[in-house]
Amino acid sequence: MSQPIVIDKFGGSVLRRPEDIAAAVEVVVEQRRAGLQPVVVVSAFEGVTDTILSAATVLLPDGGLSLREPRQAADSPLARETDRALATGEALSAALFALGLQARGIPARSFSGAEAGIRTAAAHLGAEVRRVYSRPLRLALAGDLVPVVAGFQGIGSHGELTTLGRGGTDLSAVVLAVALRADRCELFKDTGGVMEADPHLVPAARFLPAVDALQLELLAELGSEVVHPVAVRRARRGKLRLVVRALDAAQPMTEVRPNLWRSGRDAGPMMLAVDRKERIARISLVGPAERMPEILPLPASGEGSFDEGGLRVVWAEVPIAQAARAAQGVHAALMAPASVEADEGT
């Protein structure tokens, strides 16, 4: 029986500097001891991508290119060179991580996104992943190597290096996990598991041991930056087991499951996202439809709701200066333990 494959994605919030690689390497060492076959996918070190974009901004006459803008044309020379510059951040992390594994006596090899088989559309700064050829990584695993893949990048149908957009390393990890039929994909974050809301805005937010995959996907589309929305969608459609956790195994972790809300009233928590644009913040509450309010308890300039897959999204817009207070108010009124207990007692 073949050993289970696990994909480990280490983001920039975990890899703040080269010294942080040592702690991440120990996770891989323990997985090997447990009889697993790890495949590592890494982001650039914290701040490196922004530094590269800032350098491009200085050089380009139009102020640079944004990872949040729509995809750039395949024949854009500015976007092509920006992609090639951006990809160096992940390439550096991958090579250093492979060195760290080798220093611990574990055979490892770094791969670019193209070498790992990630094929994308012919576009830059946000290319869509079209296909993954898993053979290169399967051969590495068969040779007892730990592949270390540079995330956030692939190769387009035009033969050029492409990048996947902001947060694209999550997507790299998920598409590789689906292609390799991995047992699970673990996304390592500095905050550990998924919380009810952004703790920077809502200090009382709690960790959730399990989250519905569609719920997390909707939350990401509505402004939460915990996991890339397309990565969650690909994981959900590929029936991939997704785990969000910290390097420290003692910290809370979250398993992302499909159709969790159907398994019972208590299994489907409400979650809060805040999307801030210019002067307006949109506060969105996502949860099982039967538990959700008609409107949020906020003095809003605009509000609405919609249903999808048994879940309901209720949103309200407030001035951006009031975002934190509004989010805390919604949490206290609808999501705090006292509110849940009162609701269950009715």
mmCIF file of C-alpha atoms in Angstrom:
data_model
loop_
_atom_site.group_PDB
_atom_site.id
_atom_site.type_symbol
_atom_site.label_atom_id
_atom_site.label_comp_id
_atom_site.label_asym_id
_atom_site.label_seq_id
_atom_site.Cartn_x
_atom_site.Cartn_y
_atom_site.Cartn_z
ATOM 1 C CA MET A 1 0.000 0.000 0.000
ATOM 2 C CA SER A 2 1.436 3.379 -1.010
ATOM 3 C CA GLN A 3 2.146 6.009 1.607
ATOM 4 C CA PRO A 4 -0.418 8.827 1.884
ATOM 5 C CA ILE A 5 0.584 12.119 0.274
ATOM 6 C CA VAL A 6 0.187 15.354 2.223
ATOM 7 C CA ILE A 7 0.636 18.820 0.716
ATOM 8 C CA ASP A 8 2.138 21.409 3.075
ATOM 9 C CA LYS A 9 1.707 25.055 2.111
ATOM 10 C CA PHE A 10 3.840 27.527 4.061
ATOM 11 C CA GLY A 11 2.820 31.143 3.511
ATOM 12 C CA GLY A 12 4.716 34.376 3.907
ATOM 13 C CA SER A 13 3.141 34.972 7.321
ATOM 14 C CA VAL A 14 4.906 31.794 8.517
ATOM 15 C CA LEU A 15 8.125 32.325 6.538
ATOM 16 C CA ARG A 16 8.961 35.842 7.666
ATOM 17 C CA ARG A 17 12.706 35.335 7.292
ATOM 18 C CA PRO A 18 15.092 32.502 6.315
ATOM 19 C CA GLU A 19 15.484 31.452 9.967
ATOM 20 C CA ASP A 20 11.792 30.474 10.041
ATOM 21 C CA ILE A 21 12.432 27.687 7.556
ATOM 22 C CA ALA A 22 13.973 25.545 10.312
ATOM 23 C CA ALA A 23 10.679 25.327 12.221
ATOM 24 C CA ALA A 24 8.750 24.494 9.055
ATOM 25 C CA VAL A 25 11.289 21.829 8.117
ATOM 26 C CA GLU A 26 10.600 20.061 11.429
ATOM 27 C CA VAL A 27 6.947 19.652 10.430
ATOM 28 C CA VAL A 28 8.064 17.827 7.288
ATOM 29 C CA VAL A 29 10.547 15.719 9.268
ATOM 30 C CA GLU A 30 7.771 14.547 11.610
ATOM 31 C CA GLN A 31 5.475 13.740 8.691
ATOM 32 C CA ARG A 32 8.155 11.561 7.117
ATOM 33 C CA ARG A 33 8.605 9.755 10.420
ATOM 34 C CA ALA A 34 4.851 9.160 10.510
ATOM 35 C CA GLY A 35 4.994 7.398 7.144
ATOM 36 C CA LEU A 36 3.627 10.231 5.021
ATOM 37 C CA GLN A 37 4.924 11.557 1.700
ATOM 38 C CA PRO A 38 5.106 15.352 2.055
ATOM 39 C CA VAL A 39 5.060 17.774 -0.858
ATOM 40 C CA VAL A 40 5.954 21.327 0.186
ATOM 41 C CA VAL A 41 4.590 24.462 -1.501
ATOM 42 C CA VAL A 42 6.028 27.805 -0.408
ATOM 43 C CA SER A 43 5.265 31.504 -0.720
ATOM 44 C CA ALA A 44 7.852 34.251 -0.866
ATOM 45 C CA PHE A 45 9.160 35.486 2.466
ATOM 46 C CA GLU A 46 6.911 38.059 4.105
ATOM 47 C CA GLY A 47 7.074 41.411 2.325
ATOM 48 C CA VAL A 48 9.158 40.219 -0.634
ATOM 49 C CA THR A 49 6.304 40.314 -3.169
ATOM 50 C CA ASP A 50 5.363 43.843 -2.101
ATOM 51 C CA THR A 51 9.008 44.914 -2.336
ATOM 52 C CA ILE A 52 9.221 43.627 -5.911
ATOM 53 C CA LEU A 53 5.973 45.381 -6.838
ATOM 54 C CA SER A 54 7.256 48.601 -5.277
ATOM 55 C CA ALA A 55 10.408 48.372 -7.383
ATOM 56 C CA ALA A 56 8.263 47.916 -10.495
ATOM 57 C CA THR A 57 6.188 50.941 -9.489
ATOM 58 C CA VAL A 58 9.322 53.092 -9.410
ATOM 59 C CA LEU A 59 10.418 51.900 -12.849
ATOM 60 C CA LEU A 60 7.133 51.888 -14.753
ATOM 61 C CA PRO A 61 5.741 55.185 -16.093
ATOM 62 C CA ASP A 62 2.117 54.325 -15.257
ATOM 63 C CA GLY A 63 2.863 53.542 -11.619
ATOM 64 C CA GLY A 64 3.298 49.794 -11.935
ATOM 65 C CA LEU A 65 0.905 46.865 -12.205
ATOM 66 C CA SER A 66 -1.387 45.527 -9.508
ATOM 67 C CA LEU A 67 -2.004 41.932 -8.460
ATOM 68 C CA ARG A 68 -5.586 42.948 -7.708
ATOM 69 C CA GLU A 69 -6.329 44.213 -11.223
ATOM 70 C CA PRO A 70 -7.829 42.012 -13.974
ATOM 71 C CA ARG A 71 -5.466 39.717 -15.842
ATOM 72 C CA GLN A 72 -3.008 41.414 -18.153
ATOM 73 C CA ALA A 73 -2.774 40.408 -21.809
ATOM 74 C CA ALA A 74 -0.359 37.647 -22.728
ATOM 75 C CA ASP A 75 1.525 39.949 -25.073
ATOM 76 C CA SER A 76 2.018 42.758 -22.543
ATOM 77 C CA PRO A 77 5.795 43.200 -22.132
ATOM 78 C CA LEU A 78 5.345 45.075 -18.844
ATOM 79 C CA ALA A 79 3.218 42.315 -17.317
ATOM 80 C CA ARG A 80 5.577 39.615 -18.620
ATOM 81 C CA GLU A 81 8.624 41.122 -16.942
ATOM 82 C CA THR A 82 6.693 41.881 -13.746
ATOM 83 C CA ASP A 83 5.667 38.212 -13.574
ATOM 84 C CA ARG A 84 9.266 37.088 -14.018
ATOM 85 C CA ALA A 85 10.398 39.426 -11.256
ATOM 86 C CA LEU A 86 7.610 38.366 -8.881
ATOM 87 C CA ALA A 87 8.319 34.664 -9.373
ATOM 88 C CA THR A 88 11.832 35.059 -7.966
ATOM 89 C CA GLY A 89 10.424 35.455 -4.445
ATOM 90 C CA GLU A 90 8.891 31.981 -4.349
ATOM 91 C CA ALA A 91 11.871 30.484 -6.199
ATOM 92 C CA LEU A 92 14.170 31.759 -3.445
ATOM 93 C CA SER A 93 11.972 30.312 -0.695
ATOM 94 C CA ALA A 94 11.762 26.928 -2.449
ATOM 95 C CA ALA A 95 15.520 26.614 -2.928
ATOM 96 C CA LEU A 96 16.262 27.595 0.682
ATOM 97 C CA PHE A 97 13.587 25.226 2.013
ATOM 98 C CA ALA A 98 15.097 22.363 0.002
ATOM 99 C CA LEU A 99 18.498 23.256 1.464
ATOM 100 C CA GLY A 100 16.981 23.175 4.949
ATOM 101 C CA LEU A 101 15.587 19.684 4.371
ATOM 102 C CA GLN A 102 18.891 18.453 2.970
ATOM 103 C CA ALA A 103 20.679 19.822 6.040
ATOM 104 C CA ARG A 104 18.405 17.565 8.146
ATOM 105 C CA GLY A 105 19.365 14.556 6.053
ATOM 106 C CA ILE A 106 16.172 14.481 3.973
ATOM 107 C CA PRO A 107 16.602 14.287 0.189
ATOM 108 C CA ALA A 108 14.745 17.204 -1.363
ATOM 109 C CA ARG A 109 14.553 19.109 -4.622
ATOM 110 C CA SER A 110 13.063 22.488 -5.461
ATOM 111 C CA PHE A 111 10.686 22.885 -8.407
ATOM 112 C CA SER A 112 9.370 25.936 -10.192
ATOM 113 C CA GLY A 113 5.631 25.972 -10.837
ATOM 114 C CA ALA A 114 6.317 25.018 -14.447
ATOM 115 C CA GLU A 115 8.582 22.126 -13.433
ATOM 116 C CA ALA A 116 5.867 20.923 -11.058
ATOM 117 C CA GLY A 117 3.438 20.671 -13.979
ATOM 118 C CA ILE A 118 1.168 23.686 -13.355
ATOM 119 C CA ARG A 119 -0.224 24.861 -16.709
ATOM 120 C CA THR A 120 -2.166 28.119 -16.954
ATOM 121 C CA ALA A 121 -3.947 30.330 -19.432
ATOM 122 C CA ALA A 122 -1.830 32.663 -21.555
ATOM 123 C CA ALA A 123 -2.166 35.637 -19.221
ATOM 124 C CA HIS A 124 -0.073 37.472 -16.652
ATOM 125 C CA LEU A 125 -0.625 38.724 -13.081
ATOM 126 C CA GLY A 126 -3.534 36.429 -12.316
ATOM 127 C CA ALA A 127 -3.523 33.548 -14.798
ATOM 128 C CA GLU A 128 -6.142 30.808 -14.453
ATOM 129 C CA VAL A 129 -4.820 27.302 -13.741
ATOM 130 C CA ARG A 130 -5.984 25.095 -16.606
ATOM 131 C CA ARG A 131 -4.283 21.773 -15.914
ATOM 132 C CA VAL A 132 -1.728 20.040 -13.695
ATOM 133 C CA TYR A 133 0.614 17.328 -14.952
ATOM 134 C CA SER A 134 1.500 15.377 -11.821
ATOM 135 C CA ARG A 135 4.154 13.107 -13.337
ATOM 136 C CA PRO A 136 7.233 15.198 -12.313
ATOM 137 C CA LEU A 137 6.207 15.221 -8.653
ATOM 138 C CA ARG A 138 5.147 11.563 -8.700
ATOM 139 C CA LEU A 139 8.581 10.621 -10.032
ATOM 140 C CA ALA A 140 10.245 12.675 -7.289
ATOM 141 C CA LEU A 141 8.131 10.981 -4.609
ATOM 142 C CA ALA A 142 8.906 7.556 -6.084
ATOM 143 C CA GLY A 143 12.587 8.429 -5.742
ATOM 144 C CA ASP A 144 12.096 9.232 -2.031
ATOM 145 C CA LEU A 145 12.551 12.960 -2.609
ATOM 146 C CA VAL A 146 10.554 15.697 -0.914
ATOM 147 C CA PRO A 147 9.497 18.082 -3.697
ATOM 148 C CA VAL A 148 9.530 21.761 -2.686
ATOM 149 C CA VAL A 149 7.431 23.746 -5.144
ATOM 150 C CA ALA A 150 7.569 27.498 -5.682
ATOM 151 C CA GLY A 151 3.938 28.557 -5.313
ATOM 152 C CA PHE A 152 2.054 31.378 -7.038
ATOM 153 C CA GLN A 153 3.377 30.506 -10.503
ATOM 154 C CA GLY A 154 3.041 28.249 -13.526
ATOM 155 C CA ILE A 155 3.638 28.227 -17.243
ATOM 156 C CA GLY A 156 1.116 29.550 -19.756
ATOM 157 C CA SER A 157 -0.102 27.948 -22.958
ATOM 158 C CA HIS A 158 2.144 30.478 -24.734
ATOM 159 C CA GLY A 159 5.214 28.978 -23.030
ATOM 160 C CA GLU A 160 5.822 31.966 -20.753
ATOM 161 C CA LEU A 161 6.118 32.073 -16.973
ATOM 162 C CA THR A 162 2.867 33.250 -15.355
ATOM 163 C CA THR A 163 1.740 34.133 -11.836
ATOM 164 C CA LEU A 164 -1.612 33.322 -10.227
ATOM 165 C CA GLY A 165 -2.452 36.582 -8.454
ATOM 166 C CA ARG A 166 -2.444 37.627 -4.811
ATOM 167 C CA GLY A 167 -2.764 34.594 -2.519
ATOM 168 C CA GLY A 168 -1.962 32.283 -5.427
ATOM 169 C CA THR A 169 0.216 29.935 -3.374
ATOM 170 C CA ASP A 170 -2.944 28.590 -1.701
ATOM 171 C CA LEU A 171 -4.191 27.789 -5.190
ATOM 172 C CA SER A 172 -0.891 26.135 -6.167
ATOM 173 C CA ALA A 173 -1.089 23.868 -3.130
ATOM 174 C CA VAL A 174 -4.705 22.879 -3.728
ATOM 175 C CA VAL A 175 -4.407 22.100 -7.452
ATOM 176 C CA LEU A 176 -1.314 19.987 -6.795
ATOM 177 C CA ALA A 177 -3.094 18.173 -3.959
ATOM 178 C CA VAL A 178 -6.083 17.383 -6.177
ATOM 179 C CA ALA A 179 -3.843 16.213 -9.042
ATOM 180 C CA LEU A 180 -1.790 13.982 -6.726
ATOM 181 C CA ARG A 181 -4.933 12.692 -4.960
ATOM 182 C CA ALA A 182 -3.386 13.704 -1.670
ATOM 183 C CA ASP A 183 -4.809 12.589 1.649
ATOM 184 C CA ARG A 184 -5.042 16.248 2.636
ATOM 185 C CA CYS A 185 -3.676 19.727 2.050
ATOM 186 C CA GLU A 186 -2.438 21.639 5.097
ATOM 187 C CA LEU A 187 -2.282 25.436 4.878
ATOM 188 C CA PHE A 188 0.046 26.851 7.520
ATOM 189 C CA LYS A 189 -0.861 30.350 8.740
ATOM 190 C CA ASP A 190 0.567 32.538 11.499
ATOM 191 C CA THR A 191 -2.860 32.774 13.172
ATOM 192 C CA GLY A 192 -3.520 29.040 13.146
ATOM 193 C CA GLY A 193 -7.036 27.884 12.336
ATOM 194 C CA VAL A 194 -9.966 29.815 10.915
ATOM 195 C CA MET A 195 -11.779 32.228 13.237
ATOM 196 C CA GLU A 196 -15.341 33.546 13.242
ATOM 197 C CA ALA A 197 -14.044 36.954 12.179
ATOM 198 C CA ASP A 198 -10.812 38.869 11.689
ATOM 199 C CA PRO A 199 -9.345 39.055 15.229
ATOM 200 C CA HIS A 200 -7.773 42.425 14.419
ATOM 201 C CA LEU A 201 -11.296 43.819 14.039
ATOM 202 C CA VAL A 202 -13.136 41.530 16.469
ATOM 203 C CA PRO A 203 -10.839 40.568 19.379
ATOM 204 C CA ALA A 204 -13.555 38.305 20.848
ATOM 205 C CA ALA A 205 -13.673 36.103 17.728
ATOM 206 C CA ARG A 206 -13.222 32.388 18.411
ATOM 207 C CA PHE A 207 -11.443 29.623 16.539
ATOM 208 C CA LEU A 208 -13.652 27.154 14.686
ATOM 209 C CA PRO A 209 -12.655 23.452 14.688
ATOM 210 C CA ALA A 210 -14.541 22.877 11.427
ATOM 211 C CA VAL A 211 -15.903 25.114 8.660
ATOM 212 C CA ASP A 212 -18.160 24.407 5.696
ATOM 213 C CA ALA A 213 -16.228 24.618 2.409
ATOM 214 C CA LEU A 214 -18.856 26.669 0.579
ATOM 215 C CA GLN A 215 -19.176 28.967 3.584
ATOM 216 C CA LEU A 216 -15.428 29.638 3.609
ATOM 217 C CA GLU A 217 -15.458 30.180 -0.162
ATOM 218 C CA LEU A 218 -18.231 32.760 0.123
ATOM 219 C CA LEU A 219 -16.457 34.409 3.032
ATOM 220 C CA ALA A 220 -13.247 34.718 0.995
ATOM 221 C CA GLU A 221 -15.143 36.256 -1.923
ATOM 222 C CA LEU A 222 -16.698 38.761 0.495
ATOM 223 C CA GLY A 223 -13.389 40.085 1.814
ATOM 224 C CA SER A 224 -11.868 37.548 4.201
ATOM 225 C CA GLU A 225 -8.220 36.871 3.359
ATOM 226 C CA VAL A 226 -7.785 33.607 5.284
ATOM 227 C CA VAL A 227 -7.761 31.386 2.169
ATOM 228 C CA HIS A 228 -7.828 32.178 -1.557
ATOM 229 C CA PRO A 229 -11.472 31.822 -2.742
ATOM 230 C CA VAL A 230 -10.565 29.908 -5.920
ATOM 231 C CA ALA A 231 -8.400 27.543 -3.844
ATOM 232 C CA VAL A 232 -11.365 26.732 -1.595
ATOM 233 C CA ARG A 233 -13.595 26.226 -4.654
ATOM 234 C CA ARG A 234 -11.077 23.847 -6.264
ATOM 235 C CA ALA A 235 -10.723 21.934 -2.983
ATOM 236 C CA ARG A 236 -14.500 21.656 -2.596
ATOM 237 C CA ARG A 237 -15.041 20.435 -6.135
ATOM 238 C CA GLY A 238 -12.109 18.030 -5.872
ATOM 239 C CA LYS A 239 -13.412 16.648 -2.554
ATOM 240 C CA LEU A 240 -10.054 17.521 -1.011
ATOM 241 C CA ARG A 241 -9.591 17.495 2.739
ATOM 242 C CA LEU A 242 -8.304 20.951 3.690
ATOM 243 C CA VAL A 243 -6.728 21.837 7.051
ATOM 244 C CA VAL A 244 -5.795 25.362 8.177
ATOM 245 C CA ARG A 245 -3.294 25.369 11.039
ATOM 246 C CA ALA A 246 -0.233 26.903 12.682
ATOM 247 C CA LEU A 247 3.266 25.433 12.826
ATOM 248 C CA ASP A 248 2.705 24.664 16.498
ATOM 249 C CA ALA A 249 0.513 21.549 16.591
ATOM 250 C CA ALA A 250 -0.782 22.618 20.009
ATOM 251 C CA GLN A 251 -2.511 25.650 18.460
ATOM 252 C CA PRO A 252 -6.145 25.430 17.271
ATOM 253 C CA MET A 253 -6.630 24.133 13.738
ATOM 254 C CA THR A 254 -9.615 24.053 11.416
ATOM 255 C CA GLU A 255 -10.769 21.318 9.060
ATOM 256 C CA VAL A 256 -12.677 22.534 6.012
ATOM 257 C CA ARG A 257 -15.445 20.076 5.113
ATOM 258 C CA PRO A 258 -18.067 19.986 2.351
ATOM 259 C CA ASN A 259 -21.724 20.275 3.386
ATOM 260 C CA LEU A 260 -20.888 20.734 7.056
ATOM 261 C CA TRP A 261 -24.009 22.839 7.632
ATOM 262 C CA ARG A 262 -26.185 19.834 6.719
ATOM 263 C CA SER A 263 -24.848 17.732 9.593
ATOM 264 C CA GLY A 264 -26.764 19.567 12.304
ATOM 265 C CA ARG A 265 -27.650 22.937 13.778
ATOM 266 C CA ASP A 266 -24.550 23.248 15.951
ATOM 267 C CA ALA A 267 -22.200 22.192 13.122
ATOM 268 C CA GLY A 268 -22.836 25.316 11.046
ATOM 269 C CA PRO A 269 -21.430 28.450 12.700
ATOM 270 C CA MET A 270 -22.012 31.973 11.458
ATOM 271 C CA MET A 271 -18.924 33.761 10.131
ATOM 272 C CA LEU A 272 -18.164 37.424 9.502
ATOM 273 C CA ALA A 273 -16.251 39.110 6.673
ATOM 274 C CA VAL A 274 -15.336 42.772 6.256
ATOM 275 C CA ASP A 275 -14.471 44.195 2.845
ATOM 276 C CA ARG A 276 -13.077 47.736 2.945
ATOM 277 C CA LYS A 277 -13.039 49.800 -0.256
ATOM 278 C CA GLU A 278 -12.331 53.523 -0.331
ATOM 279 C CA ARG A 279 -14.755 55.086 2.196
ATOM 280 C CA ILE A 280 -17.173 52.176 2.613
ATOM 281 C CA ALA A 281 -16.898 48.904 4.527
ATOM 282 C CA ARG A 282 -19.236 46.030 3.729
ATOM 283 C CA ILE A 283 -19.975 43.798 6.735
ATOM 284 C CA SER A 284 -21.155 40.334 5.623
ATOM 285 C CA LEU A 285 -22.498 37.554 7.835
ATOM 286 C CA VAL A 286 -22.502 34.033 6.342
ATOM 287 C CA GLY A 287 -24.218 31.022 7.882
ATOM 288 C CA PRO A 288 -26.899 28.317 7.567
ATOM 289 C CA ALA A 289 -30.043 29.975 6.202
ATOM 290 C CA GLU A 290 -32.270 28.797 9.052
ATOM 291 C CA ARG A 291 -30.080 30.507 11.646
ATOM 292 C CA MET A 292 -29.557 33.820 9.902
ATOM 293 C CA PRO A 293 -31.291 37.156 10.627
ATOM 294 C CA GLU A 294 -33.154 39.051 7.916
ATOM 295 C CA ILE A 295 -30.957 42.136 8.383
ATOM 296 C CA LEU A 296 -27.875 43.034 10.419
ATOM 297 C CA PRO A 297 -28.387 45.156 13.557
ATOM 298 C CA LEU A 298 -26.551 48.142 12.071
ATOM 299 C CA PRO A 299 -27.456 51.690 10.955
ATOM 300 C CA ALA A 300 -26.429 50.974 7.355
ATOM 301 C CA SER A 301 -26.245 53.078 4.201
ATOM 302 C CA GLY A 302 -27.032 49.969 2.161
ATOM 303 C CA GLU A 303 -27.996 46.373 2.923
ATOM 304 C CA GLY A 304 -29.109 43.144 1.308
ATOM 305 C CA SER A 305 -28.984 39.354 1.368
ATOM 306 C CA PHE A 306 -28.817 36.314 -0.897
ATOM 307 C CA ASP A 307 -28.939 32.526 -0.519
ATOM 308 C CA GLU A 308 -26.600 29.929 -1.994
ATOM 309 C CA GLY A 309 -26.415 26.197 -1.374
ATOM 310 C CA GLY A 310 -28.365 26.294 1.883
ATOM 311 C CA LEU A 311 -26.324 29.207 3.182
ATOM 312 C CA ARG A 312 -27.396 32.819 3.503
ATOM 313 C CA VAL A 313 -25.318 35.974 3.202
ATOM 314 C CA VAL A 314 -26.649 39.087 4.942
ATOM 315 C CA TRP A 315 -24.676 42.289 4.391
ATOM 316 C CA ALA A 316 -24.687 45.944 5.338
ATOM 317 C CA GLU A 317 -22.517 48.902 4.337
ATOM 318 C CA VAL A 318 -21.153 51.394 6.860
ATOM 319 C CA PRO A 319 -18.550 54.204 6.759
ATOM 320 C CA ILE A 320 -15.093 52.688 6.783
ATOM 321 C CA ALA A 321 -14.193 54.452 10.051
ATOM 322 C CA GLN A 322 -16.973 52.470 11.742
ATOM 323 C CA ALA A 323 -15.944 49.054 10.360
ATOM 324 C CA ALA A 324 -14.379 47.641 13.524
ATOM 325 C CA ARG A 325 -17.157 48.866 15.817
ATOM 326 C CA ALA A 326 -19.827 47.555 13.430
ATOM 327 C CA ALA A 327 -18.176 44.133 13.146
ATOM 328 C CA GLN A 328 -17.830 43.903 16.924
ATOM 329 C CA GLY A 329 -21.487 44.861 17.328
ATOM 330 C CA VAL A 330 -22.682 42.145 14.951
ATOM 331 C CA HIS A 331 -20.487 39.587 16.702
ATOM 332 C CA ALA A 332 -21.765 40.546 20.154
ATOM 333 C CA ALA A 333 -25.414 40.570 19.063
ATOM 334 C CA LEU A 334 -25.522 37.432 16.937
ATOM 335 C CA MET A 335 -22.391 35.311 17.344
ATOM 336 C CA ALA A 336 -21.137 35.596 20.945
ATOM 337 C CA PRO A 337 -21.759 32.593 23.263
ATOM 338 C CA ALA A 338 -24.511 34.398 25.205
ATOM 339 C CA SER A 339 -26.402 35.098 21.963
ATOM 340 C CA VAL A 340 -26.131 31.480 20.825
ATOM 341 C CA GLU A 341 -27.345 30.152 24.181
ATOM 342 C CA ALA A 342 -30.301 32.552 24.192
ATOM 343 C CA ASP A 343 -31.237 31.513 20.658
ATOM 344 C CA GLU A 344 -31.068 27.805 21.493
ATOM 345 C CA GLY A 345 -33.238 28.311 24.546
ATOM 346 C CA THR A 346 -36.129 29.788 22.558
#
